[in-house]
Short mmCIF file of C-alpha atoms in Angstrom, two decimals:
data_model
loop_
_atom_site.label_atom_id
_atom_site.label_comp_id
_atom_site.label_asym_id
_atom_site.label_seq_id
_atom_site.Cartn_x
_atom_site.Cartn_y
_atom_site.Cartn_z
CA MET A 513 -43.67 24.83 -7.84
CA LYS A 514 -45.30 22.59 -10.44
CA GLY A 515 -43.37 21.25 -13.38
CA GLY A 516 -44.88 20.84 -16.79
CA GLY A 517 -42.71 17.84 -17.73
CA ASN A 518 -40.69 17.52 -20.92
CA ARG A 519 -42.20 18.54 -24.22
CA ASP A 520 -40.94 18.04 -27.74
CA LEU A 521 -40.78 21.27 -29.73
CA ARG A 522 -39.97 21.92 -33.35
CA LEU A 523 -37.58 24.73 -34.24
CA SER A 524 -38.68 27.25 -36.83
CA GLY A 525 -35.12 27.83 -38.02
CA HIS A 526 -31.43 27.09 -37.49
CA VAL A 527 -30.21 27.90 -33.96
CA GLY A 528 -26.66 26.57 -33.89
CA PHE A 529 -26.43 24.08 -31.06
CA ASP A 530 -25.95 21.31 -33.62
CA SER A 531 -22.30 22.38 -33.55
CA PHE A 532 -21.96 21.26 -29.93
CA PRO A 533 -20.31 17.92 -30.83
CA ASP A 534 -17.76 19.84 -32.92
CA GLN A 535 -17.09 22.11 -29.95
CA LEU A 536 -16.49 19.08 -27.74
CA VAL A 537 -14.12 17.55 -30.28
CA THR A 538 -12.14 20.78 -30.56
CA LYS A 539 -11.94 21.17 -26.79
CA CYS A 540 -10.86 17.55 -26.25
CA VAL A 541 -8.25 17.72 -29.01
CA ASN A 542 -6.79 20.90 -27.54
CA LYS A 543 -6.69 19.41 -24.06
CA GLY A 544 -5.35 16.00 -25.05
CA PHE A 545 -6.13 12.65 -23.49
CA ASP A 546 -4.86 10.45 -20.68
CA PHE A 547 -4.66 6.70 -21.18
CA ASN A 548 -3.16 4.37 -18.60
CA ILE A 549 -2.21 0.74 -19.18
CA LEU A 550 -1.26 -1.82 -16.56
CA CYS A 551 0.75 -4.81 -17.80
CA ILE A 552 0.73 -7.87 -15.56
CA GLY A 553 2.75 -10.95 -16.33
CA GLU A 554 5.79 -12.93 -15.39
CA THR A 555 9.24 -11.54 -16.06
CA GLY A 556 10.31 -12.10 -19.67
CA CYS A 557 6.84 -12.72 -21.11
CA GLY A 558 7.14 -9.82 -23.60
CA LYS A 559 5.21 -7.01 -21.87
CA SER A 560 7.56 -4.19 -22.90
CA THR A 561 7.93 -5.52 -26.44
CA LEU A 562 4.16 -5.66 -26.93
CA ILE A 563 3.73 -2.05 -25.72
CA ASP A 564 6.48 -0.95 -28.10
CA SER A 565 4.68 -2.77 -30.93
CA LEU A 566 1.26 -1.35 -30.06
CA PHE A 567 2.45 2.24 -30.22
CA LYS A 568 5.13 1.70 -32.88
CA SER A 569 7.71 3.27 -30.65
CA SER A 570 10.58 2.33 -28.37
CA PHE A 571 10.07 3.18 -24.71
CA ASN A 572 13.49 1.77 -23.71
CA ASP A 573 12.34 0.11 -20.50
CA THR A 574 15.02 -1.17 -18.14
CA PRO A 575 15.27 -5.00 -18.15
CA VAL A 576 14.08 -6.66 -14.94
CA VAL A 577 15.95 -9.45 -13.17
CA HIS A 578 14.31 -12.52 -11.61
CA ARG A 579 15.74 -11.94 -8.14
CA LEU A 580 13.30 -9.32 -6.77
CA PRO A 581 12.06 -10.29 -3.28
CA GLU A 582 8.58 -8.89 -3.95
CA VAL A 583 6.42 -7.48 -6.71
CA LYS A 584 7.38 -3.91 -7.62
CA LEU A 585 5.25 -1.66 -9.84
CA GLU A 586 7.12 0.61 -12.21
CA GLN A 587 5.25 3.60 -13.66
CA ASN A 588 6.40 5.58 -16.68
CA THR A 589 4.57 8.39 -18.47
CA TYR A 590 5.13 9.38 -22.10
CA ASN A 591 3.74 12.19 -24.25
CA LEU A 592 2.72 10.92 -27.70
CA GLN A 593 1.25 12.72 -30.70
CA GLU A 594 -0.55 11.34 -33.71
CA SER A 595 -1.82 13.83 -36.30
CA ASN A 596 -3.09 16.68 -34.08
CA VAL A 597 -4.10 14.47 -31.14
CA ASN A 598 -1.96 14.49 -27.99
CA LEU A 599 -1.93 11.43 -25.76
CA ARG A 600 -0.37 11.25 -22.31
CA LEU A 601 0.31 7.54 -21.97
CA THR A 602 1.17 5.96 -18.62
CA VAL A 603 2.47 2.40 -18.67
CA VAL A 604 2.69 0.48 -15.40
CA SER A 605 4.52 -2.84 -15.32
CA THR A 606 4.72 -5.45 -12.57
CA ALA A 607 8.41 -6.19 -12.05
CA GLY A 608 9.07 -9.50 -10.32
CA PHE A 609 5.50 -10.77 -10.66
CA GLY A 610 5.36 -14.53 -10.12
CA ASP A 611 9.10 -14.84 -9.43
CA GLN A 612 8.80 -15.46 -5.68
CA ILE A 613 8.60 -18.93 -4.15
CA ASN A 614 5.63 -17.82 -2.03
CA LYS A 615 3.20 -16.21 -4.47
CA GLU A 616 0.33 -15.60 -2.04
CA ASN A 617 0.87 -11.82 -1.94
CA SER A 618 1.64 -11.34 -5.64
CA ALA A 619 -1.62 -9.47 -6.27
CA LYS A 620 -1.44 -7.39 -3.08
CA ALA A 621 0.97 -4.81 -4.51
CA VAL A 622 -1.21 -4.41 -7.62
CA VAL A 623 -4.42 -3.96 -5.61
CA THR A 624 -2.69 -1.41 -3.37
CA TYR A 625 -1.48 0.54 -6.40
CA LEU A 626 -4.94 0.62 -8.02
CA ASP A 627 -6.52 1.83 -4.77
CA GLN A 628 -3.86 4.53 -4.42
CA GLN A 629 -4.71 5.94 -7.83
CA PHE A 630 -8.43 5.96 -6.98
CA GLU A 631 -7.66 7.63 -3.64
CA GLN A 632 -5.59 10.36 -5.30
CA TYR A 633 -8.43 11.17 -7.69
CA LEU A 634 -11.01 11.10 -4.87
CA THR A 635 -8.84 13.42 -2.76
CA GLU A 636 -8.65 15.91 -5.61
CA GLU A 637 -12.38 15.56 -6.25
CA LEU A 638 -13.27 16.35 -2.63
CA LYS A 639 -11.07 19.45 -2.40
CA ILE A 640 -12.77 22.82 -2.00
CA ARG A 641 -10.55 24.23 -4.74
CA ARG A 642 -10.18 21.29 -7.07
CA ASP A 643 -8.67 21.31 -10.52
CA LEU A 644 -9.72 18.11 -12.25
CA VAL A 645 -9.17 19.71 -15.66
CA HIS A 646 -5.39 19.84 -15.17
CA PHE A 647 -5.17 16.95 -12.73
CA HIS A 648 -3.02 14.07 -14.00
CA ASP A 649 -5.46 11.18 -13.86
CA THR A 650 -3.42 8.01 -13.25
CA ARG A 651 -6.35 5.65 -12.72
CA ILE A 652 -5.69 2.49 -14.73
CA HIS A 653 -8.00 2.22 -17.74
CA VAL A 654 -7.05 -1.25 -18.88
CA CYS A 655 -5.05 -4.18 -17.57
CA LEU A 656 -3.35 -6.34 -20.18
CA TYR A 657 -2.95 -9.63 -18.37
CA PHE A 658 -0.24 -11.76 -19.99
CA ILE A 659 -0.91 -15.50 -19.76
CA ALA A 660 2.05 -17.84 -20.16
CA PRO A 661 1.85 -19.88 -23.41
CA THR A 662 1.80 -23.28 -21.68
CA GLY A 663 -0.73 -24.72 -24.10
CA HIS A 664 -2.43 -26.58 -21.24
CA SER A 665 -4.33 -24.35 -18.83
CA ILE A 666 -4.15 -21.06 -17.00
CA LYS A 667 -2.04 -20.96 -13.83
CA SER A 668 -3.75 -20.76 -10.45
CA LEU A 669 -1.76 -17.60 -9.68
CA ASP A 670 -3.34 -15.88 -12.69
CA LEU A 671 -6.85 -16.98 -11.69
CA VAL A 672 -6.44 -15.71 -8.14
CA CYS A 673 -4.90 -12.41 -9.26
CA MET A 674 -7.54 -11.68 -11.91
CA LYS A 675 -10.29 -12.53 -9.42
CA GLU A 676 -8.92 -9.91 -7.02
CA LEU A 677 -8.60 -7.29 -9.76
CA ASP A 678 -11.77 -7.69 -11.83
CA LYS A 679 -13.75 -5.27 -9.59
CA LYS A 680 -11.04 -2.61 -9.84
CA VAL A 681 -9.87 -2.56 -13.47
CA ASN A 682 -10.86 -3.56 -17.00
CA ILE A 683 -9.01 -6.83 -17.68
CA ILE A 684 -8.13 -7.98 -21.18
CA PRO A 685 -6.28 -11.33 -21.08
CA VAL A 686 -3.70 -11.99 -23.77
CA ILE A 687 -1.64 -15.07 -24.51
CA ALA A 688 1.97 -13.95 -24.49
CA LYS A 689 4.48 -15.14 -27.09
CA ALA A 690 1.77 -17.02 -28.93
CA ASP A 691 4.23 -18.02 -31.66
CA THR A 692 5.54 -20.71 -29.26
CA ILE A 693 2.20 -22.57 -29.45
CA ALA A 694 1.21 -24.68 -32.44
CA ARG A 695 -1.63 -23.17 -34.45
CA SER A 696 -3.59 -26.41 -34.08
CA GLU A 697 -3.40 -26.19 -30.27
CA LEU A 698 -4.27 -22.50 -29.96
CA PRO A 699 -8.12 -22.73 -30.29
CA GLN A 700 -8.28 -25.43 -27.59
CA PHE A 701 -5.98 -23.40 -25.32
CA LYS A 702 -8.16 -20.29 -25.76
CA ALA A 703 -11.33 -22.27 -25.05
CA ARG A 704 -9.78 -23.82 -21.93
CA ILE A 705 -8.74 -20.40 -20.61
CA THR A 706 -12.20 -18.94 -21.26
CA GLU A 707 -13.89 -21.87 -19.52
CA GLU A 708 -11.61 -21.64 -16.47
CA LEU A 709 -12.20 -17.91 -16.18
CA ARG A 710 -15.95 -18.44 -16.37
CA ALA A 711 -15.89 -21.35 -13.89
CA ASN A 712 -13.99 -19.25 -11.36
CA GLY A 713 -16.21 -16.21 -11.73
CA VAL A 714 -13.54 -13.93 -13.19
CA GLN A 715 -15.16 -10.95 -14.93
CA ILE A 716 -13.02 -9.80 -17.83
CA TYR A 717 -13.75 -6.70 -19.91
CA GLN A 718 -16.43 -7.14 -22.57
CA PHE A 719 -16.26 -4.94 -25.65
CA PRO A 720 -19.53 -2.94 -25.72
CA THR A 721 -22.26 -3.92 -28.17
CA ASP A 722 -24.75 -1.12 -27.45
CA ASP A 723 -23.32 1.12 -30.19
CA GLU A 724 -24.67 -0.05 -33.56
CA THR A 725 -21.63 1.23 -35.42
CA VAL A 726 -19.28 -1.19 -33.65
CA ALA A 727 -21.72 -3.76 -32.24
CA ASP A 728 -20.99 -6.48 -34.80
CA LEU A 729 -17.23 -6.02 -34.66
CA ASN A 730 -17.11 -5.97 -30.85
CA SER A 731 -19.40 -8.97 -30.60
CA LYS A 732 -17.07 -10.98 -32.84
CA MET A 733 -14.00 -9.81 -30.95
CA ASN A 734 -15.51 -10.84 -27.61
CA ASP A 735 -15.41 -14.38 -28.93
CA GLN A 736 -11.71 -14.01 -29.83
CA VAL A 737 -10.57 -13.22 -26.26
CA PRO A 738 -7.96 -14.04 -25.02
CA PHE A 739 -5.94 -12.58 -27.87
CA ALA A 740 -2.91 -14.60 -28.92
CA VAL A 741 -0.28 -11.90 -29.49
CA VAL A 742 3.28 -11.60 -30.68
CA GLY A 743 5.40 -8.48 -30.30
CA SER A 744 8.63 -7.44 -31.99
CA THR A 745 10.79 -4.36 -32.36
CA ASP A 746 12.70 -5.81 -35.32
CA GLU A 747 11.80 -4.84 -38.87
CA ILE A 748 12.45 -7.06 -41.87
CA VAL A 749 11.55 -6.79 -45.54
CA VAL A 750 8.70 -9.06 -46.66
CA GLY A 751 7.33 -8.67 -50.17
CA GLY A 752 9.16 -5.43 -50.65
CA HIS A 753 7.70 -3.86 -47.48
CA LYS A 754 9.20 -3.38 -44.03
CA VAL A 755 7.19 -5.16 -41.36
CA ARG A 756 7.68 -5.91 -37.70
CA ALA A 757 8.33 -9.61 -37.35
CA ARG A 758 10.19 -12.36 -35.56
CA GLN A 759 12.47 -14.61 -37.57
CA TYR A 760 13.02 -18.27 -36.79
CA PRO A 761 14.89 -21.04 -38.60
CA TRP A 762 11.54 -22.47 -39.66
CA GLY A 763 10.04 -19.17 -40.89
CA THR A 764 8.88 -15.66 -40.09
CA VAL A 765 6.06 -14.51 -37.78
CA GLU A 766 4.69 -11.12 -38.84
CA VAL A 767 3.29 -9.10 -35.94
CA GLU A 768 0.60 -7.36 -38.02
CA ASN A 769 -0.39 -10.39 -40.06
CA GLU A 770 -3.77 -11.63 -38.77
CA ALA A 771 -3.01 -15.08 -40.13
CA HIS A 772 -0.06 -15.28 -37.73
CA CYS A 773 -1.44 -13.77 -34.48
CA ASP A 774 -4.15 -11.55 -32.96
CA PHE A 775 -1.99 -8.46 -32.51
CA VAL A 776 -3.98 -6.37 -35.02
CA LYS A 777 -7.25 -7.39 -33.35
CA LEU A 778 -5.93 -6.34 -29.95
CA ARG A 779 -4.74 -2.98 -31.27
CA GLU A 780 -8.04 -2.43 -33.08
CA MET A 781 -10.09 -3.14 -29.95
CA LEU A 782 -7.79 -1.42 -27.48
CA LEU A 783 -6.85 1.80 -29.28
CA ARG A 784 -8.95 2.37 -32.37
CA THR A 785 -12.41 1.27 -31.24
CA ASN A 786 -12.86 1.07 -27.48
CA MET A 787 -10.33 3.41 -25.85
CA GLU A 788 -13.01 5.87 -24.75
CA ASP A 789 -15.24 3.08 -23.45
CA LEU A 790 -12.35 1.79 -21.34
CA ARG A 791 -11.85 5.28 -19.91
CA GLU A 792 -15.58 5.69 -19.29
CA LYS A 793 -15.94 2.25 -17.66
CA THR A 794 -13.03 3.02 -15.37
CA HIS A 795 -14.72 6.20 -14.16
CA SER A 796 -18.36 5.13 -14.06
CA LYS A 797 -17.90 1.55 -12.80
CA HIS A 798 -14.62 0.78 -11.05
CA TYR A 799 -13.92 4.22 -9.62
CA GLU A 800 -17.57 4.63 -8.67
CA LEU A 801 -17.46 1.41 -6.63
CA TYR A 802 -14.34 2.60 -4.83
CA ARG A 803 -15.84 6.07 -4.29
CA GLN A 804 -19.06 4.66 -2.81
CA SER A 805 -17.13 2.41 -0.45
CA ARG A 806 -14.82 5.22 0.73
CA LEU A 807 -17.65 7.73 1.23
CA GLN A 808 -19.60 5.16 3.23
CA GLN A 809 -16.52 4.60 5.38
CA MET A 810 -16.40 8.36 5.93
CA GLY A 811 -20.02 8.25 7.12
CA PHE A 812 -21.72 9.77 4.08
CA ALA A 813 -25.10 8.40 2.97
CA ASP A 814 -27.72 9.29 0.37
CA LYS A 815 -30.71 8.46 2.60
CA THR A 816 -31.50 7.93 6.26
CA ALA A 817 -32.90 4.75 7.77
CA ASP A 818 -36.44 6.06 7.10
CA ASN A 819 -35.57 6.63 3.42
CA ARG A 820 -35.30 10.41 3.79
CA PRO A 821 -32.69 12.22 1.65
CA VAL A 822 -29.68 13.47 3.55
CA SER A 823 -28.05 16.79 2.72
CA LEU A 824 -24.32 17.41 2.93
CA GLN A 825 -24.91 19.80 5.86
CA GLU A 826 -26.78 17.10 7.77
CA THR A 827 -24.04 14.60 7.08
CA TYR A 828 -21.43 17.10 8.23
CA GLU A 829 -23.35 17.83 11.43
CA ILE A 830 -23.80 14.12 12.15
CA LYS A 831 -20.09 13.48 11.58
CA ARG A 832 -19.20 16.51 13.73
CA GLN A 833 -21.36 15.28 16.61
CA GLN A 834 -19.96 11.79 16.24
CA HIS A 835 -16.45 13.21 16.19
CA LEU A 836 -17.16 15.20 19.37
CA ARG A 837 -18.53 12.09 21.06
CA ASP A 838 -15.51 10.11 19.97
CA MET A 839 -13.21 12.84 21.26
CA GLN A 840 -15.05 12.93 24.59
CA THR A 841 -14.84 9.16 24.86
CA LYS A 842 -11.13 9.25 24.05
CA GLU A 843 -10.62 12.11 26.52
CA GLU A 844 -12.42 10.19 29.30
CA ARG A 845 -10.48 7.05 28.48
CA MET A 846 -7.20 8.99 28.54
CA ARG A 847 -8.19 10.63 31.85
CA GLN A 848 -8.94 7.25 33.39
CA MET A 849 -5.69 5.90 32.06
CA PHE A 850 -3.87 8.91 33.51
CA VAL A 851 -5.51 8.44 36.93
CA GLN A 852 -4.68 4.75 36.84
CA LYS A 853 -1.09 5.49 35.89
CA VAL A 854 -0.83 8.06 38.72
CA LYS A 855 -2.19 5.53 41.19
CA GLU A 856 0.20 2.88 40.00
CA LYS A 857 3.08 5.34 40.23
CA GLU A 858 2.05 6.40 43.75
CA ALA A 859 1.89 2.75 44.80
CA GLU A 860 5.34 2.19 43.33
CA LEU A 861 6.70 5.25 45.18
CA LYS A 862 5.12 4.14 48.45
CA THR A 863 6.57 0.68 48.05
CA ALA A 864 9.97 2.18 47.28
CA GLU A 865 9.65 4.54 50.28
CA GLN A 866 8.75 1.66 52.62
CA ARG A 867 11.62 -0.36 51.25
CA LEU A 868 14.02 2.54 51.89
CA HIS A 869 12.59 3.02 55.41
CA ASP A 870 13.07 -0.67 56.18
CA GLU A 871 16.62 -0.50 54.87
CA PHE A 872 17.26 2.59 57.00
CA GLU A 873 15.92 0.92 60.16
CA LYS A 874 17.96 -2.16 59.44
CA LEU A 875 21.11 -0.11 59.00
CA ARG A 876 20.34 1.98 62.13
CA THR A 877 19.86 -1.14 64.24
CA LYS A 878 23.02 -2.63 62.89
CA ASN A 879 24.91 0.58 63.59
CA GLN A 880 23.62 0.73 67.18
CA GLU A 881 24.68 -2.89 67.75
CA GLU A 882 28.12 -2.21 66.33
CA LYS A 883 28.44 0.90 68.50
CA ARG A 884 27.48 -1.08 71.64
CA LEU A 885 30.08 -3.70 70.80
CA GLN A 886 32.69 -0.99 70.28
CA ASP A 887 31.80 0.60 73.65
CA ASP A 888 32.13 -2.75 75.40
CA LYS A 889 35.48 -3.35 73.76
CA LYS A 890 36.60 0.16 74.74
CA ARG A 891 35.56 -0.32 78.37
CA GLN A 892 37.25 -3.70 78.52
CA LEU A 893 40.39 -2.19 77.06
CA GLU A 894 40.38 0.66 79.57
CA GLU A 895 40.02 -1.84 82.44
CA GLU A 896 42.94 -3.83 81.10
CA ILE A 897 45.02 -0.62 80.86
CA ASN A 898 44.21 0.34 84.47
CA LEU A 899 45.09 -3.14 85.69
CA PHE A 900 48.32 -3.00 83.74
CA ASN A 901 49.21 0.40 85.22
CA LYS A 902 48.55 -0.90 88.78
CA LYS A 903 50.74 -3.92 88.20
CA LYS A 904 53.41 -1.68 86.71
CA ALA A 905 53.33 0.62 89.72
CA ALA A 906 53.55 -2.33 92.11
CA VAL A 907 56.54 -3.74 90.27
CA GLN A 908 58.24 -0.34 90.26
CA ALA A 909 57.61 0.06 94.01
CA GLN A 910 58.93 -3.40 94.75
CA ARG A 911 62.03 -2.70 92.67
CA ALA A 912 62.64 0.60 94.47
CA GLN A 913 62.31 -1.13 97.87
CA SER A 914 64.75 -3.81 96.77
CA GLU A 915 67.27 -1.16 95.74
CA ARG A 916 66.94 0.66 99.12
CA ASP A 917 67.43 -2.57 101.01
CA ALA A 918 70.57 -3.34 99.01
CA MET A 919 72.07 0.09 99.68
CA SER A 920 71.41 -0.27 103.41
CA LYS A 921 73.31 -3.57 103.49
CA ARG A 922 76.33 -2.06 101.73
CA ARG A 923 76.55 0.75 104.27
CA LYS A 924 76.63 -1.64 107.10
#
């Protein structure tokens, strides 16, 4: 069948498919959205407070102690509504991160969690009767990585962890509790962090610049990363208006004042401008890499060695034949192991039998020897008894003769 290619045609009147975007909007609004945030940072760096500030709510997270033996991920899901838009928000926090003396495995729990979410989605995707429309997608869309406000450089733990995660999740680094750093030191600290990330090959999330409507804004914001943020759940009155802020003896730090911190920039980039891009990047980039790797492990391939396309039926047949060969190999190996075990058991039984036979012969010989000794003793004893009886009889006869002789003398 020959194809005529694509041709541009002009409509002679209104058809109606220009309402398709409106249909998509209506459908998406009715369905609602999933958005999943992973917060990584040391205990007490303000992760929960920042999330509360971002969504202007109070999630009432349980405080975490510093005595956890290993990193533990805590997942909580909340249903939020703004105007007529429903958002199912999942917040995952790393309890105990960086608190252990040995920090080598700090990122392991996080990597395992990310892979588990990918695996759950892949499992649902590969089902015969799948339901991705109602499936709760818990794949992490963005990782807010909280950097301690040291003012000097980024910690080696953070570099290693981000390097392990940058192929699995969109990372946005933020400087936690930025109000503890002098404003004069903040630009140098940001530049040092950016340089260290670049020198170590850590790929953080870049706000997209391919959309003309947000290209300029995103380009400027890319230069502002990492964002220096401050969070607060306290409200105070400033200029006749209630604002979220932190009060100190030396003054007040307003959370939503861009002259004080980058909180507004973070919220603008994360929620108001690039939320959908974060979701799309998670699916088309990070999940796709995981999916390709897992399908290759399962034996699936797009093309053969001679560059010929492979159908699903061919892949299934190849895997089936391979599985049969593997089963035959395992069966033969198990049979050989069984034969070997039987031989070893027979040898053990024969050895035990010979040992019992030797013991029996030894006991029989010993018994015969003891019996011979007993017979000898019995014969010797019988001889002694006979000799005794003869001597007894002789004595009795001699005594009787003596008595007769005595009686004869008295008669005379």
